[in-house]
GROMACS .gro file of N, CA and C in nm:
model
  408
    1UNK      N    1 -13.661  12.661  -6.099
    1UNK     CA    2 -13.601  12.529  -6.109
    1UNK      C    3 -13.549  12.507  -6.250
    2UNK      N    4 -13.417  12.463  -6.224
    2UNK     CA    5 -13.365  12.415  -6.407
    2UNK      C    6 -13.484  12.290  -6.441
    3UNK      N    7 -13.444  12.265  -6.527
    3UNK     CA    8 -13.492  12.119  -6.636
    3UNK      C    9 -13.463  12.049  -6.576
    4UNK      N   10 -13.341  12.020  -6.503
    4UNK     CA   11 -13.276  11.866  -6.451
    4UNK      C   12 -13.369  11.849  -6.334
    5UNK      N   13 -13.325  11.955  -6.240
    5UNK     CA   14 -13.485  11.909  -6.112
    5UNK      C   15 -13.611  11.930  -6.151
    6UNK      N   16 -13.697  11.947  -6.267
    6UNK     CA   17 -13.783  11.959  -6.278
    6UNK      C   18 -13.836  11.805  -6.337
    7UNK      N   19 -13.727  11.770  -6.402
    7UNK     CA   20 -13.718  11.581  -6.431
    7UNK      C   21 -13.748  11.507  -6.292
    8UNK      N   22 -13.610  11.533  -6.185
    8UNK     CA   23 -13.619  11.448  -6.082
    8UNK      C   24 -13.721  11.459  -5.996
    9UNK      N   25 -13.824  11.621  -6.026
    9UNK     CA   26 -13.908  11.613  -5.912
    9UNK      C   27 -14.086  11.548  -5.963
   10UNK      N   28 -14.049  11.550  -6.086
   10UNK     CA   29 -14.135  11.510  -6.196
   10UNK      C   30 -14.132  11.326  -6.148
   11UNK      N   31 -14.043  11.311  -6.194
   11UNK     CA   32 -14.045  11.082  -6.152
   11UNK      C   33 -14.015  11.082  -5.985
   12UNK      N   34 -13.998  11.148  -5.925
   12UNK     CA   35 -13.979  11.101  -5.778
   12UNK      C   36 -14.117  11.109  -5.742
   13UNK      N   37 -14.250  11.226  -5.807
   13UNK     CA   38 -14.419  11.212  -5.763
   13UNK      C   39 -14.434  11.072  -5.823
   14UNK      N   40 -14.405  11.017  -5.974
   14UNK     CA   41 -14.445  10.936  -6.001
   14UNK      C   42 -14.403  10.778  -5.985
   15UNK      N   43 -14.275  10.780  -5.938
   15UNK     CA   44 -14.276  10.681  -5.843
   15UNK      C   45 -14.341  10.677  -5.695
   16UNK      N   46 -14.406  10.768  -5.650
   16UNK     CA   47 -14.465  10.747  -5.531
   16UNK      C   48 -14.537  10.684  -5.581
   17UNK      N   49 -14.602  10.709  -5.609
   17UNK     CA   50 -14.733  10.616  -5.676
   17UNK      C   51 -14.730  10.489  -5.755
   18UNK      N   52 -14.613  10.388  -5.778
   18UNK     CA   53 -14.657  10.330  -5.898
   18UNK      C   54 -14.710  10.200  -5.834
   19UNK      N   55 -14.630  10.197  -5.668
   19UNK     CA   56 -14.708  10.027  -5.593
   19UNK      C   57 -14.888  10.069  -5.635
   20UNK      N   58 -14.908  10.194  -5.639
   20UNK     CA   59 -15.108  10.165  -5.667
   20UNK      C   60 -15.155  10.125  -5.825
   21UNK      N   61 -15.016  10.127  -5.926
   21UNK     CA   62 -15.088  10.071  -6.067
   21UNK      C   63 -15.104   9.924  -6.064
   22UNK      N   64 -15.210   9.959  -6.195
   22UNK     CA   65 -15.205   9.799  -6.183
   22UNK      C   66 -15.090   9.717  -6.251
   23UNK      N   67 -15.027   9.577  -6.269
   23UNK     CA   68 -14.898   9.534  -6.288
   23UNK      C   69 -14.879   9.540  -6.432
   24UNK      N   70 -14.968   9.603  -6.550
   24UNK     CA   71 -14.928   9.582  -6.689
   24UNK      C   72 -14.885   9.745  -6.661
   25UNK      N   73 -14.966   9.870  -6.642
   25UNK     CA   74 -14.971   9.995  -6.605
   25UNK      C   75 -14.807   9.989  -6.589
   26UNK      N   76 -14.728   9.924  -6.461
   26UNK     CA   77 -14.618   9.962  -6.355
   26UNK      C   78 -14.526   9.915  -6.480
   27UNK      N   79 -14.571   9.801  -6.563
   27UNK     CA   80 -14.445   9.744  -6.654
   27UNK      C   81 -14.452   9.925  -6.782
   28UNK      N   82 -14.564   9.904  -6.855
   28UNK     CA   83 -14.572  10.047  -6.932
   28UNK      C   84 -14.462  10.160  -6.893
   29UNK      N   85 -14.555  10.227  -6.730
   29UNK     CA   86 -14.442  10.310  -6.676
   29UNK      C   87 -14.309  10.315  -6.667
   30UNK      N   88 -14.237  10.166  -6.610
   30UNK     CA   89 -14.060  10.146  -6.607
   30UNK      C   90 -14.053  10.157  -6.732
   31UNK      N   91 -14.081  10.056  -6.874
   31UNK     CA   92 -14.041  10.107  -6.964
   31UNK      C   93 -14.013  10.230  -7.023
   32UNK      N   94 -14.157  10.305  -7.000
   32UNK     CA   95 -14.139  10.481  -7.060
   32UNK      C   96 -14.025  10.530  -6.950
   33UNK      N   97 -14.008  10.475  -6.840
   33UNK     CA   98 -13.881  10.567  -6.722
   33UNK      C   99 -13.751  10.560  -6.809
   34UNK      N  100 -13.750  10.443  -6.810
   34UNK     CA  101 -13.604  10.401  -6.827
   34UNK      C  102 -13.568  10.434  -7.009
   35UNK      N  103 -13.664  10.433  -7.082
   35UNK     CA  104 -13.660  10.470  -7.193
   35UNK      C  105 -13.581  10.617  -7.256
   36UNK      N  106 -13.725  10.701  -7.179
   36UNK     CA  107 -13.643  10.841  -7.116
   36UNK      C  108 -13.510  10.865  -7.075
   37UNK      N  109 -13.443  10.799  -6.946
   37UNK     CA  110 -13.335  10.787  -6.917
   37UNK      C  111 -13.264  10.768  -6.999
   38UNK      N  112 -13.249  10.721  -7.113
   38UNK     CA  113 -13.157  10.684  -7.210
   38UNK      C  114 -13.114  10.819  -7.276
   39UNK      N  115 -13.174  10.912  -7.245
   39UNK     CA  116 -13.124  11.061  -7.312
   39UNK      C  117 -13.092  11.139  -7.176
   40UNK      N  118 -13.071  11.088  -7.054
   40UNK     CA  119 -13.037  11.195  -6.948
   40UNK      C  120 -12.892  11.215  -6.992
   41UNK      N  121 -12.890  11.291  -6.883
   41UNK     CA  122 -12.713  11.322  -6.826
   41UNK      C  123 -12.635  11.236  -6.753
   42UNK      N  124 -12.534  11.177  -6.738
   42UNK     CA  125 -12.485  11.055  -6.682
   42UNK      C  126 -12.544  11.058  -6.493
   43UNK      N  127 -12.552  11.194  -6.456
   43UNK     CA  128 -12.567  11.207  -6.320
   43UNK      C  129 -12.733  11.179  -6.264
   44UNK      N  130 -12.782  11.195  -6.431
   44UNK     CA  131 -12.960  11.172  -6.408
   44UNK      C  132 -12.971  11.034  -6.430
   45UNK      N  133 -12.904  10.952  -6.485
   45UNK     CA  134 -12.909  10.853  -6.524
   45UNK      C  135 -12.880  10.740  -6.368
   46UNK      N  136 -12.801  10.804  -6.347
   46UNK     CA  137 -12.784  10.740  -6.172
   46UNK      C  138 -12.897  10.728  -6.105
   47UNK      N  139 -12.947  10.883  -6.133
   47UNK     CA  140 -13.072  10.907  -5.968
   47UNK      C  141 -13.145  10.847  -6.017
   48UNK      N  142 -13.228  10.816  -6.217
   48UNK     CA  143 -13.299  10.757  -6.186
   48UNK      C  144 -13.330  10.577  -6.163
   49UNK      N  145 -13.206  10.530  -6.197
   49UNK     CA  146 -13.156  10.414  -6.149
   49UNK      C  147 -13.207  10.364  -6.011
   50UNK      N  148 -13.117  10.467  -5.944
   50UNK     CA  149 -13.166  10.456  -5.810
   50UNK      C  150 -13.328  10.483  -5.764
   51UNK      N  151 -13.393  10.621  -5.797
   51UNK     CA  152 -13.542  10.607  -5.772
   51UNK      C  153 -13.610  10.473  -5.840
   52UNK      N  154 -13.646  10.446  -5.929
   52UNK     CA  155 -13.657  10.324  -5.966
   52UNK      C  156 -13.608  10.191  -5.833
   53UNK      N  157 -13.483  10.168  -5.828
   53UNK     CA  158 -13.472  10.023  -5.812
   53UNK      C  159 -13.562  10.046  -5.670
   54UNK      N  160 -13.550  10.173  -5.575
   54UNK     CA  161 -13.578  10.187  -5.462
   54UNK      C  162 -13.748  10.140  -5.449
   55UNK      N  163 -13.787  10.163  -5.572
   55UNK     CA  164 -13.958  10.106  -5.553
   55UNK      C  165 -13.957   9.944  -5.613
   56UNK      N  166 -13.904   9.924  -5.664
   56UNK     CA  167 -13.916   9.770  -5.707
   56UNK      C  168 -14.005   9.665  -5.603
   57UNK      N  169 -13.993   9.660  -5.489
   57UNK     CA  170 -14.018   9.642  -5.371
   57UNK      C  171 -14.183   9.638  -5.377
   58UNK      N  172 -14.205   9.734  -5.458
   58UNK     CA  173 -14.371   9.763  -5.455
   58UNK      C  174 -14.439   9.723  -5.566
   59UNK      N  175 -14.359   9.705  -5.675
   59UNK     CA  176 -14.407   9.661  -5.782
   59UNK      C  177 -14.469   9.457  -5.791
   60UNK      N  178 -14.600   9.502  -5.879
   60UNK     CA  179 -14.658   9.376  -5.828
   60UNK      C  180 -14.576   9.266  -5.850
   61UNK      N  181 -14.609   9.160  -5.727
   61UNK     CA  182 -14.535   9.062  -5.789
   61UNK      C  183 -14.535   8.951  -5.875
   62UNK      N  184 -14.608   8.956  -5.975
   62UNK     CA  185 -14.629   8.892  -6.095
   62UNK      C  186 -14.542   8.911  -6.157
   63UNK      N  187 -14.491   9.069  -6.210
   63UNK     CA  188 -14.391   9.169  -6.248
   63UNK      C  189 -14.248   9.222  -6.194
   64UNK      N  190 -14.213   9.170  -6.064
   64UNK     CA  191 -14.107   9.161  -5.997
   64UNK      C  192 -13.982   9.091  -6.115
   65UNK      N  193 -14.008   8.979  -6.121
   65UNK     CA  194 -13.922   8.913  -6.221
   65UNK      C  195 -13.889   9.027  -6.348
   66UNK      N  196 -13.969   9.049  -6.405
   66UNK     CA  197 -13.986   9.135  -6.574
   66UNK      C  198 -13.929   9.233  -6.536
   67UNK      N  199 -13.971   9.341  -6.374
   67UNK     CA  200 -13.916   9.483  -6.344
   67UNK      C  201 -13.765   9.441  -6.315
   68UNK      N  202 -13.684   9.325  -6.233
   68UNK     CA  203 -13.553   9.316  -6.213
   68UNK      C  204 -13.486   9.314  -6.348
   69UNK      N  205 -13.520   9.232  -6.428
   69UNK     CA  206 -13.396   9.168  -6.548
   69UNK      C  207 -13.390   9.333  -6.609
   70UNK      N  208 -13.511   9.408  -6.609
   70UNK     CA  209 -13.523   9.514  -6.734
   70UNK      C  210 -13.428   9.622  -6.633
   71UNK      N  211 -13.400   9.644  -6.475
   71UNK     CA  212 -13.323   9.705  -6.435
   71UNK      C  213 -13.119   9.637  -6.429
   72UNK      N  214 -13.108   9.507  -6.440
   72UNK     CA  215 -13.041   9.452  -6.485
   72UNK      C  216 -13.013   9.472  -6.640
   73UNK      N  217 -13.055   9.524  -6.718
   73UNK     CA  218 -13.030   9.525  -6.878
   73UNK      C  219 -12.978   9.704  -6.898
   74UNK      N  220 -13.056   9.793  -6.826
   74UNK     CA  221 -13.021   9.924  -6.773
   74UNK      C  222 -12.908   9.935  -6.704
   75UNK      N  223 -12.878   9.856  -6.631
   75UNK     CA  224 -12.720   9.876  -6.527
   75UNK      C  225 -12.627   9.892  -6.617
   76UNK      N  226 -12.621   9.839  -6.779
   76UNK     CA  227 -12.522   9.861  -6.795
   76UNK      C  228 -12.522   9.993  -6.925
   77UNK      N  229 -12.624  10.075  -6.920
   77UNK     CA  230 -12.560  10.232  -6.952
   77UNK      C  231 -12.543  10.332  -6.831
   78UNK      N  232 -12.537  10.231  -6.694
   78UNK     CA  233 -12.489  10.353  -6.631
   78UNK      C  234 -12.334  10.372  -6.657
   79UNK      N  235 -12.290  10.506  -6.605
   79UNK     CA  236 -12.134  10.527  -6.623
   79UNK      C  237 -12.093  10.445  -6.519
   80UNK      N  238 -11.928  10.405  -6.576
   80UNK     CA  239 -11.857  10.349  -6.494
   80UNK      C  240 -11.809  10.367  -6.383
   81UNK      N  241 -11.775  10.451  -6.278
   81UNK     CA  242 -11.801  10.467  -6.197
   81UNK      C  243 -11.911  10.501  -6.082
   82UNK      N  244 -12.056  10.451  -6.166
   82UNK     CA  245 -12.169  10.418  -6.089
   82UNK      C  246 -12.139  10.267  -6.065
   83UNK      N  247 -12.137  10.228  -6.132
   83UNK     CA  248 -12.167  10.090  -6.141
   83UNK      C  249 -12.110  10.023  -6.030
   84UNK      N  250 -12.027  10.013  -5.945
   84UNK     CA  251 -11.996  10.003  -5.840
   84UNK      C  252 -12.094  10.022  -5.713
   85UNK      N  253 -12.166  10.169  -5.675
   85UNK     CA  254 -12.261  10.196  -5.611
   85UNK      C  255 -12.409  10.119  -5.672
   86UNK      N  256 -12.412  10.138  -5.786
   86UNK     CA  257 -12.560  10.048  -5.843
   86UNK      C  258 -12.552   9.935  -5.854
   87UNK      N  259 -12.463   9.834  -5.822
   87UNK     CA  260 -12.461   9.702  -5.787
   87UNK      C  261 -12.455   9.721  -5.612
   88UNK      N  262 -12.463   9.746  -5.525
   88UNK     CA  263 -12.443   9.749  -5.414
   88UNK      C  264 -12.611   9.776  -5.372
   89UNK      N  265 -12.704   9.897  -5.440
   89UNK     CA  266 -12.829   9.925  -5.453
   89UNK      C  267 -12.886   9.806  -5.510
   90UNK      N  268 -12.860   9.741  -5.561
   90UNK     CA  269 -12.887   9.610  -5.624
   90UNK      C  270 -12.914   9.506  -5.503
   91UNK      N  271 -12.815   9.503  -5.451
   91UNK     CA  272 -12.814   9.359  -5.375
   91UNK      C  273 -12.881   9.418  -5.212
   92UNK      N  274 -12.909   9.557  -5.204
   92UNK     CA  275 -12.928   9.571  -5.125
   92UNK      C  276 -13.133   9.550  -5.144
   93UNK      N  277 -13.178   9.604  -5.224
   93UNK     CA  278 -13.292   9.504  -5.270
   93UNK      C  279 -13.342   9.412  -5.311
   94UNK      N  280 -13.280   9.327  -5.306
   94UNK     CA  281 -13.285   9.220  -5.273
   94UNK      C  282 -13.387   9.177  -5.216
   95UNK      N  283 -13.394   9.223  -5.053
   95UNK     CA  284 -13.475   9.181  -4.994
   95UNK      C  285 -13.623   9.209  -4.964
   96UNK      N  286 -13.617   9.309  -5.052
   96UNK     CA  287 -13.785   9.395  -5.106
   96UNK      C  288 -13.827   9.290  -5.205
   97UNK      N  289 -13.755   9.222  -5.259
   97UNK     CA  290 -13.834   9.081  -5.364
   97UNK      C  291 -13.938   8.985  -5.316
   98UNK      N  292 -14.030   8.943  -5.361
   98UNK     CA  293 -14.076   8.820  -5.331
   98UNK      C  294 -13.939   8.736  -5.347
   99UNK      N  295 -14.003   8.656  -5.223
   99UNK     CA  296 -13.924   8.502  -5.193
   99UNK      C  297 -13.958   8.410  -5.323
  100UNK      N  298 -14.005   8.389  -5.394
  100UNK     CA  299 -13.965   8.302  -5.487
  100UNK      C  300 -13.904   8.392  -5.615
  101UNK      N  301 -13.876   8.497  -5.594
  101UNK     CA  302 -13.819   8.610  -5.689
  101UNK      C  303 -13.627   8.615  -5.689
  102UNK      N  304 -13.666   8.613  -5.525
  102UNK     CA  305 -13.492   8.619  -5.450
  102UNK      C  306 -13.394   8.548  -5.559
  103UNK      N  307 -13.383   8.418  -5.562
  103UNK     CA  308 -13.302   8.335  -5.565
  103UNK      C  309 -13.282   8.360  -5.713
  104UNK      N  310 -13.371   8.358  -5.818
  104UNK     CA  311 -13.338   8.389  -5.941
  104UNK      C  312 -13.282   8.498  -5.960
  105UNK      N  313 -13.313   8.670  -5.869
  105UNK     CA  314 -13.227   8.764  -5.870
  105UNK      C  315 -13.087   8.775  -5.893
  106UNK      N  316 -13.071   8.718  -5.710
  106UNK     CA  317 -12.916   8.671  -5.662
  106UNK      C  318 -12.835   8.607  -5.814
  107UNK      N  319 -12.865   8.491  -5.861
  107UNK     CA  320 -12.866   8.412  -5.932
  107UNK      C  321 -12.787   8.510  -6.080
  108UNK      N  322 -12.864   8.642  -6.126
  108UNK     CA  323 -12.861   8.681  -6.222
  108UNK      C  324 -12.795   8.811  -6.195
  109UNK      N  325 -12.752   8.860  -6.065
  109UNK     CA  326 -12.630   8.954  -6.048
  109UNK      C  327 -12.538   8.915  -6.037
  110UNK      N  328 -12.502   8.725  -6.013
  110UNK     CA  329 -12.384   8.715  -6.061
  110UNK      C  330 -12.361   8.670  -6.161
  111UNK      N  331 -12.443   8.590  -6.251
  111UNK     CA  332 -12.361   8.607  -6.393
  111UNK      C  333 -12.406   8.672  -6.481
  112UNK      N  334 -12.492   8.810  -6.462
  112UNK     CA  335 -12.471   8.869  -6.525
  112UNK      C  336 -12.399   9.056  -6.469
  113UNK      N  337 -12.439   9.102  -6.365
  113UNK     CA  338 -12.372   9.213  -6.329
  113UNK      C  339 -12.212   9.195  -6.306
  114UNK      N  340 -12.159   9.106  -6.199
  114UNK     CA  341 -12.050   9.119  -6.163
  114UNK      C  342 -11.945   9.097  -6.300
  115UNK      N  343 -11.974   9.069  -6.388
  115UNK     CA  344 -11.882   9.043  -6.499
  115UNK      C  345 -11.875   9.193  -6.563
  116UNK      N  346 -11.954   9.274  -6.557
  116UNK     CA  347 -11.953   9.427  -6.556
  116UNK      C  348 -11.890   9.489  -6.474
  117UNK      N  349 -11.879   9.449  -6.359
  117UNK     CA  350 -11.771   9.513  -6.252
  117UNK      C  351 -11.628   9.516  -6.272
  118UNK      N  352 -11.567   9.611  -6.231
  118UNK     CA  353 -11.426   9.677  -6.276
  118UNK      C  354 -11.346   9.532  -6.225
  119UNK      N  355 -11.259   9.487  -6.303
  119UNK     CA  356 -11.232   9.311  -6.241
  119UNK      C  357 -11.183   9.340  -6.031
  120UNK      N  358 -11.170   9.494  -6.045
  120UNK     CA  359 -11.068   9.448  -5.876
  120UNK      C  360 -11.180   9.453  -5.800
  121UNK      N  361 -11.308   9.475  -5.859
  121UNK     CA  362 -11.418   9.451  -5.739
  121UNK      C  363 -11.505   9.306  -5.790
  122UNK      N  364 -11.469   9.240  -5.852
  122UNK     CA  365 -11.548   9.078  -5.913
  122UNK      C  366 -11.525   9.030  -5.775
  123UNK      N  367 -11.413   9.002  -5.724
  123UNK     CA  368 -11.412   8.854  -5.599
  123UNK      C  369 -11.541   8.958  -5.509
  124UNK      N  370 -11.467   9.022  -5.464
  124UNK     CA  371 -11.581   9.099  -5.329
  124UNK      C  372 -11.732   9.045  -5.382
  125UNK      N  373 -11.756   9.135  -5.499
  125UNK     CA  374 -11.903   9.129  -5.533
  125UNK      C  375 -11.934   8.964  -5.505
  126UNK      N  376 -11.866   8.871  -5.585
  126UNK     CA  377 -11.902   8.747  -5.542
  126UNK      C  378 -11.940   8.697  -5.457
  127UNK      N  379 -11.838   8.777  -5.356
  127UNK     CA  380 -11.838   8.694  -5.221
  127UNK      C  381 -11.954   8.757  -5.185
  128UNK      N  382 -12.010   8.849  -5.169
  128UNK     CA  383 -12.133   8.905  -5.106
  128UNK      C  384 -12.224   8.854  -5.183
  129UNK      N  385 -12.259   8.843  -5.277
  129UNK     CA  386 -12.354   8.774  -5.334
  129UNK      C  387 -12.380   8.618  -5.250
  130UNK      N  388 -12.269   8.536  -5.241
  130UNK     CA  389 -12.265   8.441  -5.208
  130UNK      C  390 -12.286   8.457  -5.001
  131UNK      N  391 -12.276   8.504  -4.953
  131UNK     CA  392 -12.332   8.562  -4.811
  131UNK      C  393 -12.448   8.622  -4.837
  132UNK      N  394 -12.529   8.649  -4.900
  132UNK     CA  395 -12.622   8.719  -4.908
  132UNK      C  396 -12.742   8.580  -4.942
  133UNK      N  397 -12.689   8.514  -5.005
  133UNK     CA  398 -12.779   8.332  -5.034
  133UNK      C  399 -12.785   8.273  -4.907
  134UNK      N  400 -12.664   8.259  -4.843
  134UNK     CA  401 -12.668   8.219  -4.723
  134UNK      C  402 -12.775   8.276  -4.595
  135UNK      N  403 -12.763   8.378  -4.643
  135UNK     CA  404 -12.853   8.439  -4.514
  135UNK      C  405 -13.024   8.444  -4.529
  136UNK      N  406 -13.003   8.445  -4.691
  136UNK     CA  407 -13.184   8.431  -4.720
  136UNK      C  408 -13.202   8.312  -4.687
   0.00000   0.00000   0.00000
């Protein structure tokens, strides 16, 4: 195995596990993840975007709030042509949030992600954001 899968197969064990830390532990861990990430390769920088947001869901919810904004503050060293797909991974967890988590989420992908979005995808993103309130 190169280095690069030996990374992804390295944080994909340790996100299995992080719904069992306890919620200061899970904040520690994202930090050291995403920290790390800051020296990947633009293509590692995606997956681990994505492994990450995909557990959010599990992370306690005391820490739900603290784990979104700090993956919101990360969205924007992904490359530009992620960012399109990682706002879409975004709103699609959404619904792994606690309910009193939701609305401040929603709330903070649009003014703060979609203004990161390439302007010809701003209305869309909006509009789904705004169908996506509706339906919660």
């Amino acid at each position: 195995m190169d280095q690069c899968a030996d990374r992804v197969a390295t944080l994909t064990g340790v996100l299995e596990h992080i719904g069992t830390l306890d919620a200061t532990e899970q904040l520690t861990l994202l930090d050291a993840i995403l920290r790390f990430d800051r020296s990947t390769s633009e293509a590692e920088k995606t997956g681990v975007f994505s492994g990450v947001l995909n557990k959010i869901g599990s992370f306690d919810k005391a820490i739900q709030p603290s784990a979104w904004e700090k993956m919101l503050q990360h969205f924007k060293i992904l490359p530009g042509n992620a960012q399109t797909t990682a706002f879409d991974d975004l709103l699609k967890q959404i619904d792994t949030l606690d309910a009193m988590v939701k609305q401040g989420a929603l709330n903070r992908l649009q003014s703060y992600i979609v203004p990161l979005l390439p302007e010809s995808e701003r209305l869309s993103a909006s509009a789904r954001i705004q169908k996506h309130q509706y339906q919660g």
